[in-house]
């Protein structure tokens, strides 16, 4: 009889526990999905040199490039989120390119966040890019930093799509994006960086400080499952970031330091297909950033060094700028410069960019944007087709939803 009662009590306790668990799950809302994103349409003038050897230009050496164009840049964001009974948030984001692109899904990742910090897994920027603070943006400047001042873009600025980079010119075109290799002319320092598949962790912010770290298993994997031949491509990249955000009697201070390091490629056999010599060496990429704001003014700077011996991007990039915000109006001025080794034994590739930018918010999520800029791409040789400089002016509309 005693055994029967004990068994009945255990069964009842088990059923009660299952009921409690089911009840707790019922209290948690399922993943809720929302849609957001941005749409940007611009029209403008760009004074490129004729016959420049640029990837975005026709191949005819006698080409005469048009002076006006209309550009589109749009993304649709699918956001999912739920909060568990213990307070931990779980969700995802998928960023879909709204215009036809080789990389149709820009980024896609899942996250888990709580009092312990945040874990991100999937295709997203590394911690040293996410946590970077640097040169502020107003309208069409360094990426999509409308009014926020925090921005990064692997292209350095949207204007670099208007004054074309010659194929032979290498550059650290975005000092605000450590871990994103500059791409462009003859790049081989690493294909890893911006949106590789990786795991990232950020600590909670304590006394203004926050730490972040990422691990990139394979440097040639973006939106694609699989493994990498370590004899042909870098693997095992690590990324770190420390950033600081605080205010002191109306003075806002934001600072960051980031580092990316990836090992060189070891062919292990002379029978392996030829590997570029600049992939054989270790690759280190670090950046420092600072923003200081008071009232309507914000100033900032970014300094980035790519230490990749043998690579055309071995060198540095630097930017600085200021922004003034008054209600719906934001105006900014910025300077960017880069100097790297380039492909030739002597000389350096250089980039100089000066910009005046602005935006005006005419409604919730609706901005009129504009920019006036001058960009100078210099190859280490004097070959006319490998050098380009020009002035451009752009205006348009940016919708954020």
Short mmCIF file of C-alpha atoms in Angstrom, two decimals:
data_model
loop_
_atom_site.label_atom_id
_atom_site.label_comp_id
_atom_site.label_asym_id
_atom_site.label_seq_id
_atom_site.Cartn_x
_atom_site.Cartn_y
_atom_site.Cartn_z
CA UNK A 1 0.00 0.00 0.00
CA UNK A 2 2.84 2.37 0.93
CA UNK A 3 4.60 1.66 -2.39
CA UNK A 4 1.35 2.38 -4.30
CA UNK A 5 0.86 5.71 -2.53
CA UNK A 6 4.50 6.68 -3.16
CA UNK A 7 4.19 5.79 -6.84
CA UNK A 8 0.97 7.77 -7.14
CA UNK A 9 2.65 10.79 -5.52
CA UNK A 10 5.56 10.62 -7.96
CA UNK A 11 3.20 10.41 -10.94
CA UNK A 12 1.18 13.36 -9.61
CA UNK A 13 4.35 15.39 -9.08
CA UNK A 14 5.49 14.59 -12.60
CA UNK A 15 2.16 15.58 -14.11
CA UNK A 16 2.17 18.80 -12.06
CA UNK A 17 5.69 19.63 -13.28
CA UNK A 18 4.69 18.99 -16.90
CA UNK A 19 1.62 21.16 -16.45
CA UNK A 20 3.71 23.98 -14.96
CA UNK A 21 6.21 23.75 -17.83
CA UNK A 22 3.43 23.78 -20.40
CA UNK A 23 1.84 26.73 -18.65
CA UNK A 24 5.14 28.63 -18.63
CA UNK A 25 5.61 27.97 -22.33
CA UNK A 26 2.09 29.16 -23.01
CA UNK A 27 2.94 32.49 -21.37
CA UNK A 28 5.85 33.06 -23.76
CA UNK A 29 4.82 34.63 -27.04
CA UNK A 30 6.14 32.94 -30.18
CA UNK A 31 8.74 34.65 -32.32
CA UNK A 32 7.20 37.84 -33.64
CA UNK A 33 8.35 38.97 -37.07
CA UNK A 34 8.46 42.57 -38.26
CA UNK A 35 9.69 44.14 -41.49
CA UNK A 36 11.98 47.17 -41.78
CA UNK A 37 14.80 48.47 -43.91
CA UNK A 38 15.68 51.43 -46.07
CA UNK A 39 15.36 52.66 -49.65
CA UNK A 40 17.69 55.25 -51.13
CA UNK A 41 17.50 56.83 -54.56
CA UNK A 42 20.07 59.40 -55.69
CA UNK A 43 20.82 61.39 -58.83
CA UNK A 44 24.04 63.24 -59.46
CA UNK A 45 27.06 64.36 -61.39
CA UNK A 46 30.55 62.81 -61.35
CA UNK A 47 33.57 64.09 -63.26
CA UNK A 48 35.59 60.92 -63.88
CA UNK A 49 38.61 61.04 -66.17
CA UNK A 50 38.16 59.46 -69.58
CA UNK A 51 39.76 56.08 -70.36
CA UNK A 52 40.19 55.18 -66.68
CA UNK A 53 40.76 51.44 -66.14
CA UNK A 54 38.05 50.88 -63.53
CA UNK A 55 36.08 47.65 -62.88
CA UNK A 56 32.80 49.60 -62.99
CA UNK A 57 33.66 51.23 -66.31
CA UNK A 58 33.58 49.79 -69.85
CA UNK A 59 36.78 48.12 -71.02
CA UNK A 60 37.31 50.26 -74.10
CA UNK A 61 40.55 52.23 -73.46
CA UNK A 62 39.12 55.13 -75.47
CA UNK A 63 35.95 55.29 -73.38
CA UNK A 64 34.32 58.59 -72.52
CA UNK A 65 32.27 58.15 -69.37
CA UNK A 66 28.90 59.82 -68.92
CA UNK A 67 28.78 62.62 -66.37
CA UNK A 68 25.39 61.94 -64.76
CA UNK A 69 23.76 58.84 -63.31
CA UNK A 70 21.02 57.60 -61.00
CA UNK A 71 21.88 55.12 -58.22
CA UNK A 72 19.69 52.88 -56.05
CA UNK A 73 20.51 51.28 -52.71
CA UNK A 74 17.77 49.46 -50.80
CA UNK A 75 17.41 46.66 -48.27
CA UNK A 76 14.44 44.86 -46.72
CA UNK A 77 15.03 43.67 -43.14
CA UNK A 78 13.12 40.77 -41.61
CA UNK A 79 13.36 40.95 -37.81
CA UNK A 80 12.25 38.23 -35.40
CA UNK A 81 12.22 38.30 -31.61
CA UNK A 82 10.74 36.64 -28.55
CA UNK A 83 11.44 36.87 -24.83
CA UNK A 84 11.56 33.70 -22.76
CA UNK A 85 10.07 33.47 -19.28
CA UNK A 86 13.55 33.87 -17.75
CA UNK A 87 13.97 37.22 -19.53
CA UNK A 88 16.39 36.01 -22.19
CA UNK A 89 15.65 37.42 -25.66
CA UNK A 90 16.06 35.23 -28.74
CA UNK A 91 15.70 36.45 -32.29
CA UNK A 92 17.06 36.87 -35.78
CA UNK A 93 17.59 39.37 -38.59
CA UNK A 94 17.78 38.79 -42.36
CA UNK A 95 18.84 41.69 -44.59
CA UNK A 96 17.70 41.22 -48.17
CA UNK A 97 19.12 43.37 -50.95
CA UNK A 98 16.15 45.00 -52.68
CA UNK A 99 18.16 45.54 -55.86
CA UNK A 100 19.61 42.65 -57.85
CA UNK A 101 23.06 41.86 -56.42
CA UNK A 102 25.60 39.06 -56.38
CA UNK A 103 25.18 38.99 -52.59
CA UNK A 104 21.37 38.95 -52.56
CA UNK A 105 21.16 38.26 -48.82
CA UNK A 106 23.43 40.85 -47.26
CA UNK A 107 23.44 39.47 -43.72
CA UNK A 108 21.52 36.89 -41.71
CA UNK A 109 22.08 36.02 -38.08
CA UNK A 110 20.47 34.77 -34.86
CA UNK A 111 21.05 36.29 -31.43
CA UNK A 112 20.57 35.43 -27.76
CA UNK A 113 20.78 38.31 -25.28
CA UNK A 114 20.27 38.85 -21.59
CA UNK A 115 22.05 39.97 -18.43
CA UNK A 116 25.07 37.96 -19.58
CA UNK A 117 25.47 40.05 -22.76
CA UNK A 118 24.71 39.03 -26.33
CA UNK A 119 25.71 36.08 -28.51
CA UNK A 120 25.42 36.45 -32.30
CA UNK A 121 25.81 33.56 -34.72
CA UNK A 122 25.56 33.78 -38.49
CA UNK A 123 26.55 36.13 -41.29
CA UNK A 124 27.26 39.51 -39.72
CA UNK A 125 30.09 42.00 -39.26
CA UNK A 126 32.77 41.08 -36.75
CA UNK A 127 32.93 42.58 -33.25
CA UNK A 128 35.62 45.11 -34.17
CA UNK A 129 33.38 46.57 -36.88
CA UNK A 130 30.14 46.52 -34.86
CA UNK A 131 31.79 48.16 -31.85
CA UNK A 132 33.68 50.86 -33.73
CA UNK A 133 33.05 54.57 -33.11
CA UNK A 134 34.65 57.04 -35.49
CA UNK A 135 34.10 59.74 -38.09
CA UNK A 136 30.46 60.94 -37.93
CA UNK A 137 28.16 60.94 -40.93
CA UNK A 138 25.49 63.32 -42.13
CA UNK A 139 23.44 62.02 -45.03
CA UNK A 140 25.48 60.48 -47.83
CA UNK A 141 28.89 60.04 -46.25
CA UNK A 142 30.36 56.98 -44.53
CA UNK A 143 27.62 54.42 -45.14
CA UNK A 144 24.11 54.81 -43.70
CA UNK A 145 24.90 56.85 -40.58
CA UNK A 146 21.96 59.26 -40.88
CA UNK A 147 22.01 61.51 -37.78
CA UNK A 148 23.36 58.66 -35.64
CA UNK A 149 27.05 59.40 -36.03
CA UNK A 150 27.83 55.69 -35.77
CA UNK A 151 28.45 54.24 -39.18
CA UNK A 152 30.68 51.96 -41.20
CA UNK A 153 30.75 50.78 -44.78
CA UNK A 154 33.18 48.51 -46.65
CA UNK A 155 33.17 51.08 -49.46
CA UNK A 156 34.33 53.90 -47.19
CA UNK A 157 31.60 56.14 -48.55
CA UNK A 158 28.87 55.93 -51.15
CA UNK A 159 30.70 58.62 -53.13
CA UNK A 160 33.44 56.12 -53.99
CA UNK A 161 30.95 54.49 -56.34
CA UNK A 162 30.75 57.77 -58.29
CA UNK A 163 34.43 58.68 -58.69
CA UNK A 164 35.68 55.30 -59.85
CA UNK A 165 38.64 53.51 -58.32
CA UNK A 166 41.08 52.31 -61.02
CA UNK A 167 41.58 48.54 -60.94
CA UNK A 168 45.30 48.92 -60.18
CA UNK A 169 44.78 51.13 -57.11
CA UNK A 170 44.65 49.56 -53.65
CA UNK A 171 43.45 51.42 -50.56
CA UNK A 172 42.24 51.19 -46.99
CA UNK A 173 39.10 52.90 -48.24
CA UNK A 174 37.18 52.73 -44.95
CA UNK A 175 39.21 53.46 -41.79
CA UNK A 176 36.08 52.75 -39.71
CA UNK A 177 35.84 49.06 -40.63
CA UNK A 178 38.68 46.96 -39.20
CA UNK A 179 38.31 43.36 -40.29
CA UNK A 180 36.78 44.34 -43.62
CA UNK A 181 39.55 44.15 -46.17
CA UNK A 182 39.56 47.07 -48.55
CA UNK A 183 38.66 45.01 -51.65
CA UNK A 184 39.27 46.84 -54.92
CA UNK A 185 42.53 46.76 -56.78
CA UNK A 186 44.44 43.48 -56.65
CA UNK A 187 43.25 42.65 -53.15
CA UNK A 188 44.57 39.43 -51.68
CA UNK A 189 45.32 40.24 -48.05
CA UNK A 190 42.24 38.30 -47.00
CA UNK A 191 38.76 37.70 -48.34
CA UNK A 192 37.53 37.52 -44.76
CA UNK A 193 35.98 40.41 -42.95
CA UNK A 194 32.65 42.08 -43.27
CA UNK A 195 29.93 39.46 -43.57
CA UNK A 196 31.61 36.11 -43.12
CA UNK A 197 29.86 33.35 -41.17
CA UNK A 198 31.06 33.59 -37.58
CA UNK A 199 30.25 33.60 -33.85
CA UNK A 200 30.34 36.88 -31.87
CA UNK A 201 29.93 37.76 -28.20
CA UNK A 202 29.48 41.16 -26.52
CA UNK A 203 29.62 41.62 -22.75
CA UNK A 204 27.15 43.81 -20.86
CA UNK A 205 28.28 47.44 -20.60
CA UNK A 206 29.95 48.19 -17.25
CA UNK A 207 30.94 51.74 -16.22
CA UNK A 208 30.73 52.67 -19.90
CA UNK A 209 33.01 49.85 -21.11
CA UNK A 210 32.04 46.90 -23.29
CA UNK A 211 34.12 44.04 -24.72
CA UNK A 212 33.41 42.08 -27.89
CA UNK A 213 34.99 39.11 -29.62
CA UNK A 214 34.36 37.15 -32.83
CA UNK A 215 35.68 33.95 -34.35
CA UNK A 216 35.61 33.38 -38.12
CA UNK A 217 36.17 29.68 -38.92
CA UNK A 218 36.60 30.10 -42.68
CA UNK A 219 37.50 33.30 -44.51
CA UNK A 220 35.76 32.41 -47.75
CA UNK A 221 32.31 31.56 -46.38
CA UNK A 222 29.46 34.04 -46.65
CA UNK A 223 25.91 32.72 -46.91
CA UNK A 224 27.33 29.33 -47.85
CA UNK A 225 27.77 26.19 -45.78
CA UNK A 226 30.87 24.07 -46.08
CA UNK A 227 34.53 23.75 -45.21
CA UNK A 228 37.69 25.40 -46.49
CA UNK A 229 40.93 24.00 -47.83
CA UNK A 230 43.47 25.48 -45.42
CA UNK A 231 46.17 25.23 -48.09
CA UNK A 232 44.35 27.77 -50.26
CA UNK A 233 42.57 30.21 -47.95
CA UNK A 234 42.82 31.67 -44.47
CA UNK A 235 40.94 30.02 -41.59
CA UNK A 236 40.56 30.68 -37.88
CA UNK A 237 40.39 34.47 -37.82
CA UNK A 238 39.90 36.18 -34.45
CA UNK A 239 38.47 39.65 -33.82
CA UNK A 240 38.37 41.77 -30.66
CA UNK A 241 36.87 45.09 -29.64
CA UNK A 242 36.74 47.32 -26.60
CA UNK A 243 34.48 50.37 -26.70
CA UNK A 244 33.51 53.07 -24.24
CA UNK A 245 30.34 55.20 -24.14
CA UNK A 246 29.64 57.80 -21.48
CA UNK A 247 28.46 61.37 -20.81
CA UNK A 248 29.95 63.99 -18.51
CA UNK A 249 27.83 67.10 -17.86
CA UNK A 250 26.64 67.32 -21.46
CA UNK A 251 29.90 66.08 -23.00
CA UNK A 252 29.35 62.78 -24.85
CA UNK A 253 32.40 60.57 -25.31
CA UNK A 254 32.56 57.42 -27.43
CA UNK A 255 35.81 55.56 -28.11
CA UNK A 256 36.82 52.18 -29.50
CA UNK A 257 39.78 49.97 -30.33
CA UNK A 258 39.45 46.91 -32.56
CA UNK A 259 41.69 44.16 -33.88
CA UNK A 260 41.43 41.41 -36.48
CA UNK A 261 44.10 38.74 -36.83
CA UNK A 262 44.17 35.84 -39.27
CA UNK A 263 46.91 33.26 -39.81
CA UNK A 264 48.67 32.83 -43.12
CA UNK A 265 48.03 29.98 -45.51
CA UNK A 266 50.32 26.97 -45.30
CA UNK A 267 50.29 25.10 -48.61
CA UNK A 268 51.87 22.00 -47.11
CA UNK A 269 52.72 20.70 -50.57
CA UNK A 270 54.33 22.00 -53.73
CA UNK A 271 51.60 20.25 -55.72
CA UNK A 272 48.96 22.64 -54.45
CA UNK A 273 47.81 25.18 -57.06
CA UNK A 274 49.62 28.50 -56.90
CA UNK A 275 48.69 30.61 -53.88
CA UNK A 276 49.29 34.35 -53.89
CA UNK A 277 52.36 35.20 -51.84
CA UNK A 278 50.40 37.75 -49.82
CA UNK A 279 48.12 35.01 -48.51
CA UNK A 280 51.05 33.15 -46.99
CA UNK A 281 51.73 35.75 -44.31
CA UNK A 282 49.82 36.48 -41.13
CA UNK A 283 47.35 39.33 -41.43
CA UNK A 284 46.65 41.91 -38.70
CA UNK A 285 44.14 44.74 -39.01
CA UNK A 286 43.46 47.20 -36.21
CA UNK A 287 41.60 50.48 -35.81
CA UNK A 288 41.15 53.22 -33.23
CA UNK A 289 38.15 55.53 -33.14
CA UNK A 290 36.90 58.49 -31.12
CA UNK A 291 33.79 60.66 -31.06
CA UNK A 292 33.17 63.68 -28.86
CA UNK A 293 29.87 65.53 -28.87
CA UNK A 294 28.43 68.53 -27.06
CA UNK A 295 25.13 70.18 -27.77
CA UNK A 296 24.51 70.19 -31.52
CA UNK A 297 28.11 69.41 -32.46
CA UNK A 298 29.85 66.07 -32.96
CA UNK A 299 33.45 65.48 -34.05
CA UNK A 300 35.20 62.19 -34.64
CA UNK A 301 38.14 60.37 -36.15
CA UNK A 302 39.19 56.86 -37.21
CA UNK A 303 42.69 55.49 -37.76
CA UNK A 304 43.21 52.03 -39.24
CA UNK A 305 46.35 50.03 -40.01
CA UNK A 306 46.44 46.92 -42.22
CA UNK A 307 49.60 44.96 -41.42
CA UNK A 308 49.70 42.41 -44.23
CA UNK A 309 53.25 42.13 -45.49
CA UNK A 310 53.35 41.36 -49.20
CA UNK A 311 49.79 42.58 -49.74
CA UNK A 312 48.87 45.59 -51.83
CA UNK A 313 46.77 46.88 -48.89
CA UNK A 314 49.67 46.91 -46.45
CA UNK A 315 49.38 50.44 -45.08
CA UNK A 316 46.94 52.75 -43.31
CA UNK A 317 43.74 54.76 -43.65
CA UNK A 318 42.66 57.81 -41.68
CA UNK A 319 39.49 59.89 -41.51
CA UNK A 320 38.19 62.80 -39.47
CA UNK A 321 35.07 64.90 -39.57
CA UNK A 322 32.51 67.04 -37.81
CA UNK A 323 28.72 67.17 -37.85
CA UNK A 324 26.18 69.77 -36.74
CA UNK A 325 22.60 68.75 -36.00
CA UNK A 326 19.75 71.23 -35.49
CA UNK A 327 16.36 69.57 -35.32
CA UNK A 328 15.69 67.89 -38.67
CA UNK A 329 18.84 69.34 -40.28
CA UNK A 330 22.29 67.72 -40.21
CA UNK A 331 25.38 68.92 -42.05
CA UNK A 332 28.86 67.46 -42.01
CA UNK A 333 32.36 67.82 -43.37
CA UNK A 334 34.95 65.06 -43.54
CA UNK A 335 38.38 64.09 -44.83
CA UNK A 336 39.70 60.62 -45.65
CA UNK A 337 43.16 59.57 -46.75
CA UNK A 338 44.90 56.26 -47.35
CA UNK A 339 48.43 55.18 -48.24
CA UNK A 340 49.35 51.57 -48.98
CA UNK A 341 52.17 49.63 -50.66
CA UNK A 342 50.39 48.82 -53.90
CA UNK A 343 51.64 46.28 -56.42
CA UNK A 344 54.87 47.92 -57.57
CA UNK A 345 58.17 47.56 -55.70
CA UNK A 346 58.57 51.34 -55.48
CA UNK A 347 56.02 53.99 -54.62
CA UNK A 348 52.60 53.80 -52.94
CA UNK A 349 48.93 53.84 -53.85
CA UNK A 350 47.08 56.78 -52.31
CA UNK A 351 43.51 57.93 -51.79
CA UNK A 352 42.33 61.41 -50.78
CA UNK A 353 38.66 62.20 -50.24
CA UNK A 354 37.01 65.43 -49.05
CA UNK A 355 33.27 65.74 -48.56
CA UNK A 356 30.52 68.11 -47.49
CA UNK A 357 27.31 66.26 -46.69
CA UNK A 358 23.83 66.98 -45.43
CA UNK A 359 20.41 65.58 -44.68
CA UNK A 360 17.05 67.09 -43.82
CA UNK A 361 14.25 65.06 -42.25
CA UNK A 362 10.92 66.04 -43.78
CA UNK A 363 8.88 63.35 -42.00
CA UNK A 364 9.18 60.20 -39.89
CA UNK A 365 11.82 58.10 -41.64
CA UNK A 366 11.97 60.42 -44.66
CA UNK A 367 15.24 62.25 -45.38
CA UNK A 368 16.44 64.47 -48.20
CA UNK A 369 20.18 63.84 -48.60
CA UNK A 370 23.02 65.43 -50.53
CA UNK A 371 26.80 65.53 -50.88
CA UNK A 372 29.54 67.50 -52.62
CA UNK A 373 32.87 65.66 -52.84
CA UNK A 374 36.29 65.44 -54.44
CA UNK A 375 38.15 62.12 -54.67
CA UNK A 376 41.66 61.43 -55.94
CA UNK A 377 42.84 57.85 -56.64
CA UNK A 378 46.61 57.65 -57.23
CA UNK A 379 48.49 54.62 -58.47
CA UNK A 380 52.21 54.28 -57.77
CA UNK A 381 52.74 54.49 -61.53
CA UNK A 382 52.00 57.49 -63.72
CA UNK A 383 49.99 55.45 -66.22
CA UNK A 384 46.96 57.60 -67.05
CA UNK A 385 44.46 54.70 -67.03
CA UNK A 386 45.54 53.77 -63.48
CA UNK A 387 44.86 57.20 -61.99
CA UNK A 388 41.53 58.95 -61.53
CA UNK A 389 40.27 62.03 -59.76
CA UNK A 390 37.15 64.11 -59.97
CA UNK A 391 34.45 66.11 -58.27
CA UNK A 392 30.87 65.01 -57.79
CA UNK A 393 27.56 66.29 -56.49
CA UNK A 394 24.66 64.06 -55.42
CA UNK A 395 21.12 64.61 -54.18
CA UNK A 396 18.33 62.23 -53.37
CA UNK A 397 15.90 60.74 -50.89
CA UNK A 398 16.44 58.18 -48.15
CA UNK A 399 13.46 56.30 -46.63
CA UNK A 400 13.92 54.33 -43.42
CA UNK A 401 11.16 52.04 -42.20
#
